[in-house]
PDB file of C-alpha atoms and ligand atoms in Angstrom:
ATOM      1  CA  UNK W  13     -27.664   3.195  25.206  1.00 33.00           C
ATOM      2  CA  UNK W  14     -28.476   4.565  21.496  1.00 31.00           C
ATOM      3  CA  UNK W  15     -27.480   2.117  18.593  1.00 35.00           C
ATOM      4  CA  UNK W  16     -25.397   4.597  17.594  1.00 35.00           C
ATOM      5  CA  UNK W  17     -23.082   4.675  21.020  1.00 37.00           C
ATOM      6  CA  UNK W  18     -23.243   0.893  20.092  1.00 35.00           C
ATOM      7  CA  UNK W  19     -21.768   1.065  17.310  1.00 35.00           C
ATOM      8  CA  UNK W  20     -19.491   3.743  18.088  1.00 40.00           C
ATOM      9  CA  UNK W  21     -18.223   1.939  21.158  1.00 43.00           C
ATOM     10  CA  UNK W  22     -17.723  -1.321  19.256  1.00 40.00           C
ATOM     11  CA  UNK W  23     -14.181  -0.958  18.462  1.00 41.00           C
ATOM     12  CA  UNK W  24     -13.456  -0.105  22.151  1.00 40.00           C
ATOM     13  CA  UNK W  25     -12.461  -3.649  23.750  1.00 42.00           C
ATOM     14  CA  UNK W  26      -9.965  -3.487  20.764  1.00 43.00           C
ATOM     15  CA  UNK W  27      -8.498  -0.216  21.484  1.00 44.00           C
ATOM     16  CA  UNK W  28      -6.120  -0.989  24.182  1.00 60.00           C
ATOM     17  CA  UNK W  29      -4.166  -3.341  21.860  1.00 82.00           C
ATOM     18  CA  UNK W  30      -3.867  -0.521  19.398  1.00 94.00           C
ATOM     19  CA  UNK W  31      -0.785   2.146  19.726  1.00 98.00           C
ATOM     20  CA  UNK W  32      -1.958   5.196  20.390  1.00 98.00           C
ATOM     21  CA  UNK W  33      -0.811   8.102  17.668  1.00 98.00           C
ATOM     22  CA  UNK W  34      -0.704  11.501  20.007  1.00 98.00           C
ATOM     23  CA  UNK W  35      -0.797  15.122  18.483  1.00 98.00           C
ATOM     24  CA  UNK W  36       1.323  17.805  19.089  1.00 98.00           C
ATOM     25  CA  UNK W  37      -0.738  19.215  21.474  1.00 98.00           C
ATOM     26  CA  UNK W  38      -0.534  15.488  23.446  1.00 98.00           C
ATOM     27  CA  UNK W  39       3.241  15.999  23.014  1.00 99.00           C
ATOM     28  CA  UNK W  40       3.276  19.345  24.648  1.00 98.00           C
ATOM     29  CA  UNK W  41       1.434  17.289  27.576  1.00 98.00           C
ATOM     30  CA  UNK W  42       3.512  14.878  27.321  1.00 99.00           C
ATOM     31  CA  UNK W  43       6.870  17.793  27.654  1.00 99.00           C
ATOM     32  CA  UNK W  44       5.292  19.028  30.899  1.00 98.00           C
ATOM     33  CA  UNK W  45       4.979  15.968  32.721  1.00 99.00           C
ATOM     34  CA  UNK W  46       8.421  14.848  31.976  1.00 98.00           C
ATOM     35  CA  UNK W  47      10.070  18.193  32.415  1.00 98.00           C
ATOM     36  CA  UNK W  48       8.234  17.595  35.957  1.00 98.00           C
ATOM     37  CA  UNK W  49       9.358  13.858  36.814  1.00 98.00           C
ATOM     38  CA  UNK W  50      12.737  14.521  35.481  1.00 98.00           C
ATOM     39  CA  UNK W  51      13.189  17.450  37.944  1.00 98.00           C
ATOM     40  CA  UNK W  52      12.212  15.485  40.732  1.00 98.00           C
ATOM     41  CA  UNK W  53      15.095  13.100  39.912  1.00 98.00           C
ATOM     42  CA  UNK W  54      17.257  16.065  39.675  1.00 98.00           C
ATOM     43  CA  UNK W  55      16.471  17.280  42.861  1.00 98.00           C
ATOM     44  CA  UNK W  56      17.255  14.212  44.522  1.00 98.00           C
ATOM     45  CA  UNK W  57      20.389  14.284  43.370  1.00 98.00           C
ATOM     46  CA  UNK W  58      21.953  16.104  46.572  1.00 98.00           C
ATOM     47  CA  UNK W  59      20.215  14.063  49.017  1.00 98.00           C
ATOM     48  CA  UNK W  60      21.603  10.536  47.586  1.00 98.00           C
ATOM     49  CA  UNK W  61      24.511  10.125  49.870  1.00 98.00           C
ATOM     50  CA  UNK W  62      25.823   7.107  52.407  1.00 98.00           C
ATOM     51  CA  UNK W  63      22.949   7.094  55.062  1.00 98.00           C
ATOM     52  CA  UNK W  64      20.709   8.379  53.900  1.00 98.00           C
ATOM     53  CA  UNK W  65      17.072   6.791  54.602  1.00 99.00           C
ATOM     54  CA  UNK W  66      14.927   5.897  51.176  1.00 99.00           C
ATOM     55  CA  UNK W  67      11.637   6.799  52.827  1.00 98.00           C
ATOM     56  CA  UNK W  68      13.243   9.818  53.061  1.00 99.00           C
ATOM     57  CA  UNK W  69      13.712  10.136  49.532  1.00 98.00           C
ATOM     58  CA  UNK W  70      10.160   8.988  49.032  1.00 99.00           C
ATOM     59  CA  UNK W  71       8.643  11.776  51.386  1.00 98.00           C
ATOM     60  CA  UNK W  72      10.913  14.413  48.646  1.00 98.00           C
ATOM     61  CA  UNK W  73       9.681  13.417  45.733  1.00 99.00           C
ATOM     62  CA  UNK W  74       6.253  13.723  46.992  1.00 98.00           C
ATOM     63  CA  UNK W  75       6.671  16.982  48.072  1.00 98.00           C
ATOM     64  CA  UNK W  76       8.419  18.097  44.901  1.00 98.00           C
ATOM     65  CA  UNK W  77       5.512  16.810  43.237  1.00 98.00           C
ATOM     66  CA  UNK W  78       2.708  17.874  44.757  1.00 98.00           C
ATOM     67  CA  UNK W  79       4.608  21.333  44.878  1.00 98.00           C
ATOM     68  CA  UNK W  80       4.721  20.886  41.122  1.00 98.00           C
ATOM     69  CA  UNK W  81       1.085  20.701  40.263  1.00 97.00           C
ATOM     70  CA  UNK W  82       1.624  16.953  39.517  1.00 98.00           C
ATOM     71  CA  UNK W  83      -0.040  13.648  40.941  1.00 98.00           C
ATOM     72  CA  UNK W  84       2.812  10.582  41.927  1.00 98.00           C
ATOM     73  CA  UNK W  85       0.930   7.733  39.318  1.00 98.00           C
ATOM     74  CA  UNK W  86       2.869   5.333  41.701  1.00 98.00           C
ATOM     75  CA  UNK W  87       0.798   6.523  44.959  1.00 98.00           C
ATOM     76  CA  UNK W  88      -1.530   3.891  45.200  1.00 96.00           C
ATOM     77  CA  UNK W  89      -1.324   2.139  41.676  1.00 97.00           C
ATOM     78  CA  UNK W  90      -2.115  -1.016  41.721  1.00 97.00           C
ATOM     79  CA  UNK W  91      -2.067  -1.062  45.756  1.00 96.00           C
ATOM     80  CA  UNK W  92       1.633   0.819  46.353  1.00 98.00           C
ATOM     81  CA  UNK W  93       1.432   3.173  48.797  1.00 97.00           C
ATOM     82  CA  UNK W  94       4.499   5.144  47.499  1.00 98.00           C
ATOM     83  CA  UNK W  95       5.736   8.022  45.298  1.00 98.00           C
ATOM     84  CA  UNK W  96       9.163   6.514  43.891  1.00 99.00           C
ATOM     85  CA  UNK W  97      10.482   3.076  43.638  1.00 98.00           C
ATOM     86  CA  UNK W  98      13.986   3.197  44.462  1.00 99.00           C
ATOM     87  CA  UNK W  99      15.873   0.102  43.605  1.00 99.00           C
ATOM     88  CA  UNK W 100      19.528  -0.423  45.098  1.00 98.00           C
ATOM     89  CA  UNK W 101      21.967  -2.862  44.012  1.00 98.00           C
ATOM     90  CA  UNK W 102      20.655  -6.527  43.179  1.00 98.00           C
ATOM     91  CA  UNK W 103      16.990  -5.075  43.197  1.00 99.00           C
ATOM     92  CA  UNK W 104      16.122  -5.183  39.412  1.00 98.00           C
ATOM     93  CA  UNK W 105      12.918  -2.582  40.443  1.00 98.00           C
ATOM     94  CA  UNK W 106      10.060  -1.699  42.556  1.00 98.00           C
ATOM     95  CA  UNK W 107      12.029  -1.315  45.534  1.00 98.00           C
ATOM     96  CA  UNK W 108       9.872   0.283  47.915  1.00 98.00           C
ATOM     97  CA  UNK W 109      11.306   2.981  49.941  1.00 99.00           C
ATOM     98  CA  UNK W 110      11.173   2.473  53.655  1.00 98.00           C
ATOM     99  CA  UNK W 111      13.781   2.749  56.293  1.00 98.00           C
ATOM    100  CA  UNK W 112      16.543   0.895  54.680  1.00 98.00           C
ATOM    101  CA  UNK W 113      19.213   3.194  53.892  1.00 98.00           C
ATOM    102  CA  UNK W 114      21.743   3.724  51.038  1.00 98.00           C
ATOM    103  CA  UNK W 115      24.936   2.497  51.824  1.00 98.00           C
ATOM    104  CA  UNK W 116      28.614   3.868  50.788  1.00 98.00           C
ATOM    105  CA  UNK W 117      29.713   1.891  47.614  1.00 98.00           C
ATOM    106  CA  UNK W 118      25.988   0.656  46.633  1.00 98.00           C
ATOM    107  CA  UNK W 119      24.507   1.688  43.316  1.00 98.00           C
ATOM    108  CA  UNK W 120      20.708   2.363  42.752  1.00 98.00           C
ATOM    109  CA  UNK W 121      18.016   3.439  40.716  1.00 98.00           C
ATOM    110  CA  UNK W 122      15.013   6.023  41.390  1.00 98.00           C
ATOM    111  CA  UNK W 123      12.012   5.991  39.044  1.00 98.00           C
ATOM    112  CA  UNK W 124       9.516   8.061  39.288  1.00 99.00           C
ATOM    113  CA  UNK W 125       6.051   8.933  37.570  1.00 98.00           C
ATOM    114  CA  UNK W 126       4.449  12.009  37.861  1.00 98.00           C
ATOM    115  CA  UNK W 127       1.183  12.889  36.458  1.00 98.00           C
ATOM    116  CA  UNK W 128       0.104  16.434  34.575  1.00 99.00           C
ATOM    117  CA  UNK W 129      -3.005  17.847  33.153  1.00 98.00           C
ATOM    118  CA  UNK W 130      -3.558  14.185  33.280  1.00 98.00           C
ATOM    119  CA  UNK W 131      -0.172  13.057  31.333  1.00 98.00           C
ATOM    120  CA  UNK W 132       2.152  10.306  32.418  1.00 98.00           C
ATOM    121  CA  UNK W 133       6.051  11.312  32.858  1.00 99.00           C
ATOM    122  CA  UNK W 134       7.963   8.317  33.456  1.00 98.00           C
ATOM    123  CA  UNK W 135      11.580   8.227  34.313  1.00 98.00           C
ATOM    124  CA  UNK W 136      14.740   6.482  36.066  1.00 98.00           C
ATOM    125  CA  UNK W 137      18.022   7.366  36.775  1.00 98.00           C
ATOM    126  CA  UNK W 138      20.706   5.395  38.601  1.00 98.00           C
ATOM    127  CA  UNK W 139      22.839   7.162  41.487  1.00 98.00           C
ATOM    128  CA  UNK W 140      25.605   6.310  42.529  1.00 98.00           C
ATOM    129  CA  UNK W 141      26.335   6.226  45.816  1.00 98.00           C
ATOM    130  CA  UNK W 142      29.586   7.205  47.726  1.00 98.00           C
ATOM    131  CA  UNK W 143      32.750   5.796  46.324  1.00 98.00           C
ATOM    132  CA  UNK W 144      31.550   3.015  44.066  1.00 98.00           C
ATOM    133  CA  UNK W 145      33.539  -0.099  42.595  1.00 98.00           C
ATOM    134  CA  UNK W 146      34.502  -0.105  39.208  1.00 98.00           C
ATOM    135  CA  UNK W 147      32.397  -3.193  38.495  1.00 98.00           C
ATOM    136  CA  UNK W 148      29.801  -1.611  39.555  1.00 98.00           C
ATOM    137  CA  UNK W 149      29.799   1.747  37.545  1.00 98.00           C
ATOM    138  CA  UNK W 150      31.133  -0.388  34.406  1.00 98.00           C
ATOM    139  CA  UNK W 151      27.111  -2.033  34.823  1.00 98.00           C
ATOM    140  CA  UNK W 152      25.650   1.316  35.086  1.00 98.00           C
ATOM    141  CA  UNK W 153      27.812   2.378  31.684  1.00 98.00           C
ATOM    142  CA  UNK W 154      26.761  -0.651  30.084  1.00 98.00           C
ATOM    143  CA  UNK W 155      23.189   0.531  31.115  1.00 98.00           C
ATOM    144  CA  UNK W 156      22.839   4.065  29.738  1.00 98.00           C
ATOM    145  CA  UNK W 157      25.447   2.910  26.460  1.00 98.00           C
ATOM    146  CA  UNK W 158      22.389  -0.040  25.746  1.00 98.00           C
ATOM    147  CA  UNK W 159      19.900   2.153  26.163  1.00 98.00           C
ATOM    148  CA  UNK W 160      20.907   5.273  24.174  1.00 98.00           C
ATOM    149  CA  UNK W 161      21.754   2.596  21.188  1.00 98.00           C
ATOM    150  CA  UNK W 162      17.872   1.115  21.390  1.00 99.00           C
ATOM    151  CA  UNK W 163      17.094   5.365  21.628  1.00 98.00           C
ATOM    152  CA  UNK W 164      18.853   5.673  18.345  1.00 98.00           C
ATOM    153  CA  UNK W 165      16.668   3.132  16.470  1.00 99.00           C
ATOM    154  CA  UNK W 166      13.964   5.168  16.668  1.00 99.00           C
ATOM    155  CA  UNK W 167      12.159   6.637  13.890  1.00 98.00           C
ATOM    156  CA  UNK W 168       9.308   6.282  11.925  1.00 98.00           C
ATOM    157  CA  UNK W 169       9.237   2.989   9.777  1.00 98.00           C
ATOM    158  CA  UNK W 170      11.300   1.289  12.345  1.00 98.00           C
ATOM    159  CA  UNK W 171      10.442  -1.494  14.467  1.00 98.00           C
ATOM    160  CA  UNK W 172      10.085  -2.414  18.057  1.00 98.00           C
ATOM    161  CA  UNK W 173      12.063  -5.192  17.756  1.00 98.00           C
ATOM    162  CA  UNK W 174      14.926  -3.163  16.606  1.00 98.00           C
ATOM    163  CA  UNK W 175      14.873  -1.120  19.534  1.00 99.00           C
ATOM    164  CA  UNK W 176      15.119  -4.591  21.161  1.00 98.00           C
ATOM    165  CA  UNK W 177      17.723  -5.848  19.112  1.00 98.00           C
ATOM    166  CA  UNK W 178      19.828  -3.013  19.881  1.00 99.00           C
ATOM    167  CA  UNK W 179      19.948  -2.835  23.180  1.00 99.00           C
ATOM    168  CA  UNK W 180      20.355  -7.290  23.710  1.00 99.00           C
ATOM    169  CA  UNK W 181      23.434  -7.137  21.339  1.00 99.00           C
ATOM    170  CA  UNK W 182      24.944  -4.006  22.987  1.00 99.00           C
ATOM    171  CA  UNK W 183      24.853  -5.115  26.749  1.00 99.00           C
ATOM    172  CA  UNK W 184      25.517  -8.966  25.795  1.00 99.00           C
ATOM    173  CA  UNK W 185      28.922  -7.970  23.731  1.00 99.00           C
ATOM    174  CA  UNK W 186      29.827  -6.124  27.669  1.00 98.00           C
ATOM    175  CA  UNK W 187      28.988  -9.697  29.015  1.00 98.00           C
ATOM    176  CA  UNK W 188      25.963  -8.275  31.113  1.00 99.00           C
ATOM    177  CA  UNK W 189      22.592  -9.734  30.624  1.00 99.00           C
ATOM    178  CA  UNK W 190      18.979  -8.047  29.774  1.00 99.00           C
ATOM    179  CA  UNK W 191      16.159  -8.438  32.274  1.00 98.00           C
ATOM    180  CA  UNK W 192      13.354 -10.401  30.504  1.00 98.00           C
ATOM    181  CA  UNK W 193      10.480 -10.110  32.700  1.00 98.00           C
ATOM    182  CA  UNK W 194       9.547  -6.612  32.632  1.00 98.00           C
ATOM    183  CA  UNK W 195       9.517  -4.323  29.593  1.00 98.00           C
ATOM    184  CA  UNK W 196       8.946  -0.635  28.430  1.00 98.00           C
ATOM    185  CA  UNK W 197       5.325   0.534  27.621  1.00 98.00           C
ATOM    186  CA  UNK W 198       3.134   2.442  25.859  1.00 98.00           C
ATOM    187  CA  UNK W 199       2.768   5.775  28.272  1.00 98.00           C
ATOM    188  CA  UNK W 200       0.818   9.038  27.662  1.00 98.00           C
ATOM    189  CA  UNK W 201      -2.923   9.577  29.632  1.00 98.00           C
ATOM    190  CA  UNK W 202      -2.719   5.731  30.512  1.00 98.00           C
ATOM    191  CA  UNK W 203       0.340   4.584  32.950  1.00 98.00           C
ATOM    192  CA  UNK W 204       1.186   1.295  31.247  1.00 98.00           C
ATOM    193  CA  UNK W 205      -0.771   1.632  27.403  1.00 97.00           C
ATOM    194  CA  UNK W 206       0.235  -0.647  24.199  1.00 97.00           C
ATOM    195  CA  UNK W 207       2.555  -1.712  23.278  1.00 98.00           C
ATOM    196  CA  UNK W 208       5.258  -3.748  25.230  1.00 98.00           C
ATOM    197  CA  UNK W 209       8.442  -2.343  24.774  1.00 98.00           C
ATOM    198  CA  UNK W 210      11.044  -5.696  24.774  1.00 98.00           C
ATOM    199  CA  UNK W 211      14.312  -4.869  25.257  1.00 98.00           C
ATOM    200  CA  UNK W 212      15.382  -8.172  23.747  1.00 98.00           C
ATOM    201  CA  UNK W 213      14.883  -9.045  20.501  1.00 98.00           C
ATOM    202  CA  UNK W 214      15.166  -9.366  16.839  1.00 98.00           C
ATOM    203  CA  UNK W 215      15.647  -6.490  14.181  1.00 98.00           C
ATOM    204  CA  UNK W 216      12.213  -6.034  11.808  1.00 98.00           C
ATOM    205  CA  UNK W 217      10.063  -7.884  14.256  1.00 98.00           C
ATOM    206  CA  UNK W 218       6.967  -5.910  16.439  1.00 97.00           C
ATOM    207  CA  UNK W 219       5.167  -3.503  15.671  1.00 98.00           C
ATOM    208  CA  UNK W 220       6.544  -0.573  13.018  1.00 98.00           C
ATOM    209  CA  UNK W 221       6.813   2.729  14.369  1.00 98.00           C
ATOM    210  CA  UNK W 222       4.859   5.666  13.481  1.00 98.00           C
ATOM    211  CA  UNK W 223       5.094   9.571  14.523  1.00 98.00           C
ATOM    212  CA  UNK W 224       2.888  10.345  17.770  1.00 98.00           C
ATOM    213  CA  UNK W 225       3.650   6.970  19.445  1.00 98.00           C
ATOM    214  CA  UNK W 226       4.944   7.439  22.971  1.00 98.00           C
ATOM    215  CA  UNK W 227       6.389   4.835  24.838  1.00 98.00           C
ATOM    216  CA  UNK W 228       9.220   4.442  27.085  1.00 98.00           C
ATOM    217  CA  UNK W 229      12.294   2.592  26.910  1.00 99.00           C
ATOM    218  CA  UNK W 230      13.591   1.254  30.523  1.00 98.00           C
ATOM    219  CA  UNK W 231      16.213  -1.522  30.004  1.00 98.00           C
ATOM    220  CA  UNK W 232      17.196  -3.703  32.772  1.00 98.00           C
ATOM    221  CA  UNK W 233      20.774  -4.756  32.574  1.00 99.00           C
ATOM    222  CA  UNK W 234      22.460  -7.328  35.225  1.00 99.00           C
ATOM    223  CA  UNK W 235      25.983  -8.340  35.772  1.00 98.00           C
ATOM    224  CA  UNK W 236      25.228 -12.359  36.175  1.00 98.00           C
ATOM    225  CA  UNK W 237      22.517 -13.888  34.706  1.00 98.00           C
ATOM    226  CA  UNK W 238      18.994 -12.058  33.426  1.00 98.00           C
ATOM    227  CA  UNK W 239      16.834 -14.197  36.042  1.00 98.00           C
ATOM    228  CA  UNK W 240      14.270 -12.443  38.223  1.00 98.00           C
ATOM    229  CA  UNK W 241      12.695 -13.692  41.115  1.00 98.00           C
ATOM    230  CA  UNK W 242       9.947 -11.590  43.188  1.00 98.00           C
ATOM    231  CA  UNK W 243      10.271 -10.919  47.027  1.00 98.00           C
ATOM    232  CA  UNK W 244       6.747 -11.759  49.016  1.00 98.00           C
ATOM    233  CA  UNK W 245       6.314  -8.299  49.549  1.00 98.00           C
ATOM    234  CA  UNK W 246       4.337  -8.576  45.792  1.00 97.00           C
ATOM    235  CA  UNK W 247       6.736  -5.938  44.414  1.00 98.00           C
ATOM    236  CA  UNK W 248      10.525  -5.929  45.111  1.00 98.00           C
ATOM    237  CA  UNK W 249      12.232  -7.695  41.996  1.00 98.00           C
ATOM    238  CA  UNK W 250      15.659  -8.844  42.220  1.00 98.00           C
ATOM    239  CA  UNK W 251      18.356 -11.276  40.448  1.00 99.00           C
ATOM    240  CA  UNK W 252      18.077 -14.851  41.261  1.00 98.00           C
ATOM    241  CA  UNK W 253      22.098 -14.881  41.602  1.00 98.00           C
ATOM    242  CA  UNK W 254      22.249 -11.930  43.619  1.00 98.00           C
ATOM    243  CA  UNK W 255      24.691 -10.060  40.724  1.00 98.00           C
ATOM    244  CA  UNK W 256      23.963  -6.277  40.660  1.00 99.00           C
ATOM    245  CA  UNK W 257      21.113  -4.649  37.914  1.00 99.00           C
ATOM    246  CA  UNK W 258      20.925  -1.363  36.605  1.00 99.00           C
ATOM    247  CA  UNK W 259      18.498   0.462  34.847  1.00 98.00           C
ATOM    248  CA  UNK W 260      17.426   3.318  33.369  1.00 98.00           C
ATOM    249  CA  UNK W 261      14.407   4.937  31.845  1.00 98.00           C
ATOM    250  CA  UNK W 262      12.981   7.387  29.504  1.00 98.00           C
ATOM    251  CA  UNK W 263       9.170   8.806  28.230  1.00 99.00           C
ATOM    252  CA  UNK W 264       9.999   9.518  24.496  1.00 98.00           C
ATOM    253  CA  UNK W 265       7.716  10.498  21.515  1.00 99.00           C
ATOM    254  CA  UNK W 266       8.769   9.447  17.811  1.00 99.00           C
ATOM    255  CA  UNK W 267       8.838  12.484  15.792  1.00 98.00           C
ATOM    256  CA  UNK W 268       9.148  12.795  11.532  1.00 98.00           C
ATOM    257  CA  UNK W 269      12.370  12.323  12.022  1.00 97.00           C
ATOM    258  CA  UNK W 270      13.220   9.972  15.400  1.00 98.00           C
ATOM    259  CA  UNK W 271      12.442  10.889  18.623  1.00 98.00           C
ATOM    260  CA  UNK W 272      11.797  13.209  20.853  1.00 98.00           C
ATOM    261  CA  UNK W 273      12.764  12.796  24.887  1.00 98.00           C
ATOM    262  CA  UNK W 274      10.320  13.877  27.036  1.00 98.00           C
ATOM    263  CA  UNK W 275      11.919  13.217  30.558  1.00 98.00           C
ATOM    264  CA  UNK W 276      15.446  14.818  29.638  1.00 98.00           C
ATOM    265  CA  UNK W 277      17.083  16.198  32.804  1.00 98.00           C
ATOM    266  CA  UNK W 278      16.739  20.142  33.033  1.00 98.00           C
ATOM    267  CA  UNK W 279      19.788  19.952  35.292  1.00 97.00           C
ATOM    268  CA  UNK W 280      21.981  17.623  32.843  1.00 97.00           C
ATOM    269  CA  UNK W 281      22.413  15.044  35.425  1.00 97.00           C
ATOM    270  CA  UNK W 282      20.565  11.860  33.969  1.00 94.00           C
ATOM    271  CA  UNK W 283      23.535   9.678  33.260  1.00 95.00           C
ATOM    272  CA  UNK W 284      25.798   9.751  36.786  1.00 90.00           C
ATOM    273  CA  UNK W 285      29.703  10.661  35.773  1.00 78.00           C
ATOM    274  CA  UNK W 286      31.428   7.510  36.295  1.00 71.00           C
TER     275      UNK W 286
HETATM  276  N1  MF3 E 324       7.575   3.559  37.005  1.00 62.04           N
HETATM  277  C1  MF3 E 324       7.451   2.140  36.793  1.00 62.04           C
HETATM  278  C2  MF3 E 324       7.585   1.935  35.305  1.00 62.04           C
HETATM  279  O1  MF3 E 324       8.583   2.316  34.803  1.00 62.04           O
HETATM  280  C3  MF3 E 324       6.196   1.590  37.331  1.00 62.04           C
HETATM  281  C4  MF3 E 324       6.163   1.560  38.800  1.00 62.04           C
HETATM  282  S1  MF3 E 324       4.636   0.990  39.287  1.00 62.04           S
HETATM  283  C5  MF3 E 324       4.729   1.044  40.950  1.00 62.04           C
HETATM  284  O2  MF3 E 324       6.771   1.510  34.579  1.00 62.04           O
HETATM  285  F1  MF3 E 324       3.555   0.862  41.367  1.00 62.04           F
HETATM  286  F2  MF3 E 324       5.595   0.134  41.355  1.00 62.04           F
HETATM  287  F3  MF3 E 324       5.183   2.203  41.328  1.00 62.04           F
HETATM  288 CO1   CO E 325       7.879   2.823  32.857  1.00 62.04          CO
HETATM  289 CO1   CO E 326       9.235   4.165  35.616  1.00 62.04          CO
END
């Protein structure tokens, strides 16, 4: 090594605290792989009905994927050995598909990650499944309203913790409760990049944002009580009171002016019509 790669790899061990600022050619990346991931969800649209078996789902989305031109980023990440992580009822997320099947009257949520020209399009939908009680769609309302008010905070000169701020006050004046143990993240050629995206918080505080940061937002929202606990399979998170969670998730850019979604559906079919 030269003194000069020395010096110019120096800064390195610091760089994956910084926050990436993308171009617009990383944006146009960043378009393709979330036109791609949000298509898969829209394709699986159909084929979410009573019975029908998650692995199932899995094997489609891999397909679709593959078809696509894209990598899954979930296919062995980290040691998971699937495409989607579908997350029913009380299961917060990282469900792993596998023969259970979706039941009439259960809620869940399908998140998927699909890689392009080596850019990260991360996104999650709920579905709703059969004829579904009114508690249950009034959660995944609560959801989408809590996370399209943290969307709406961002622009540049903003902070994170506003995005935060807006989504804790929103989905704690519905009495529902924000997931504290897993947050949104910094996304682009790295899965899970700076920063943390909290969606709790308080207005001013975090980071400020800046035009070519790319992150998602992914809220969490429960019925009962935020607690988490995590099944021994390493992966499946779910409430600790067994109350149903909801979630939903977006790849988004901040432009000039705000932002810039990355992973909207094609199809129109993000938010389910309750
Ligand atoms: N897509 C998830 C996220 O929103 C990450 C899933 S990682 C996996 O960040 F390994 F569980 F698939
Ligand atoms: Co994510
Ligand atoms: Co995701």
């Amino acid at each position: 090594m030269t003194d000069t790669e020395v010096i110019a790899t120096a800064p390195a061990s610091r760089r994956s605290s910084m926050i990436k600022i993308h171009s617009a050619e990383d944006f146009e990346g960043m378009r393709r792989a979330g036109r791609v991931a949000a298509e898969c969800l829209d394709m699986l649209t159909p084929h979410v009905k009573p019975g029908v078996v998650t692995d199932d789902l899995d094997k489609l989305a891999r397909e679709f994927t593959l078809d696509h031109g894209a990598v899954p980023a979930c296919l062995f990440y980290r040691g998971y050995s699937k495409t989607v992580c579908i997350s029913p009822n009380h299961v917060v997320c990282h469900g792993i598909p596998g023969p259970r099947t979706l039941r009439d009257g259960e809620i869940a949520n399908i998140d998927v990650t699909c890689i392009v020209d080596g850019w990260h399009g991360d996104t999650s939908r709920m579905y709703l499944v059969g004829d579904v009680p009114a508690r249950a769609k009034r959660l995944v309302d609560v959801t989408y309203d809590g996370f399209e008010r943290g969307l709406a905070m961002v622009k540049p000169g903003a902070h994170f913790g506003d995005i935060g701020h807006a989504i804790q006050a929103y989905v704690e004046s519905q009495r529902c409760s924000v997931v504290r143990d897993f947050c949104g993240h910094g996304v682009g050629r790295v899965f899970h990049d700076a920063p943390n995206v909290l969606h709790f918080g308080r207005r001013g505080e975090g980071a400020k944002l800046e035009a070519g940061m790319v992150f998602t937002i992914e809220p969490m929202v429960n019925l009962g009580k935020y607690q988490v606990k995590l099944l021994s399979d390493g992966w499946t998170a779910v409430t600790r009171d067994k109350s149903l969670s909801a979630q939903c998730e977006h790849s988004i850019g901040v432009t000039e002016t705000g932002a810039e979604v990355f992973t909207a559906s094609p199809a129109g079919l993000f938010r389910p019509v309750t």
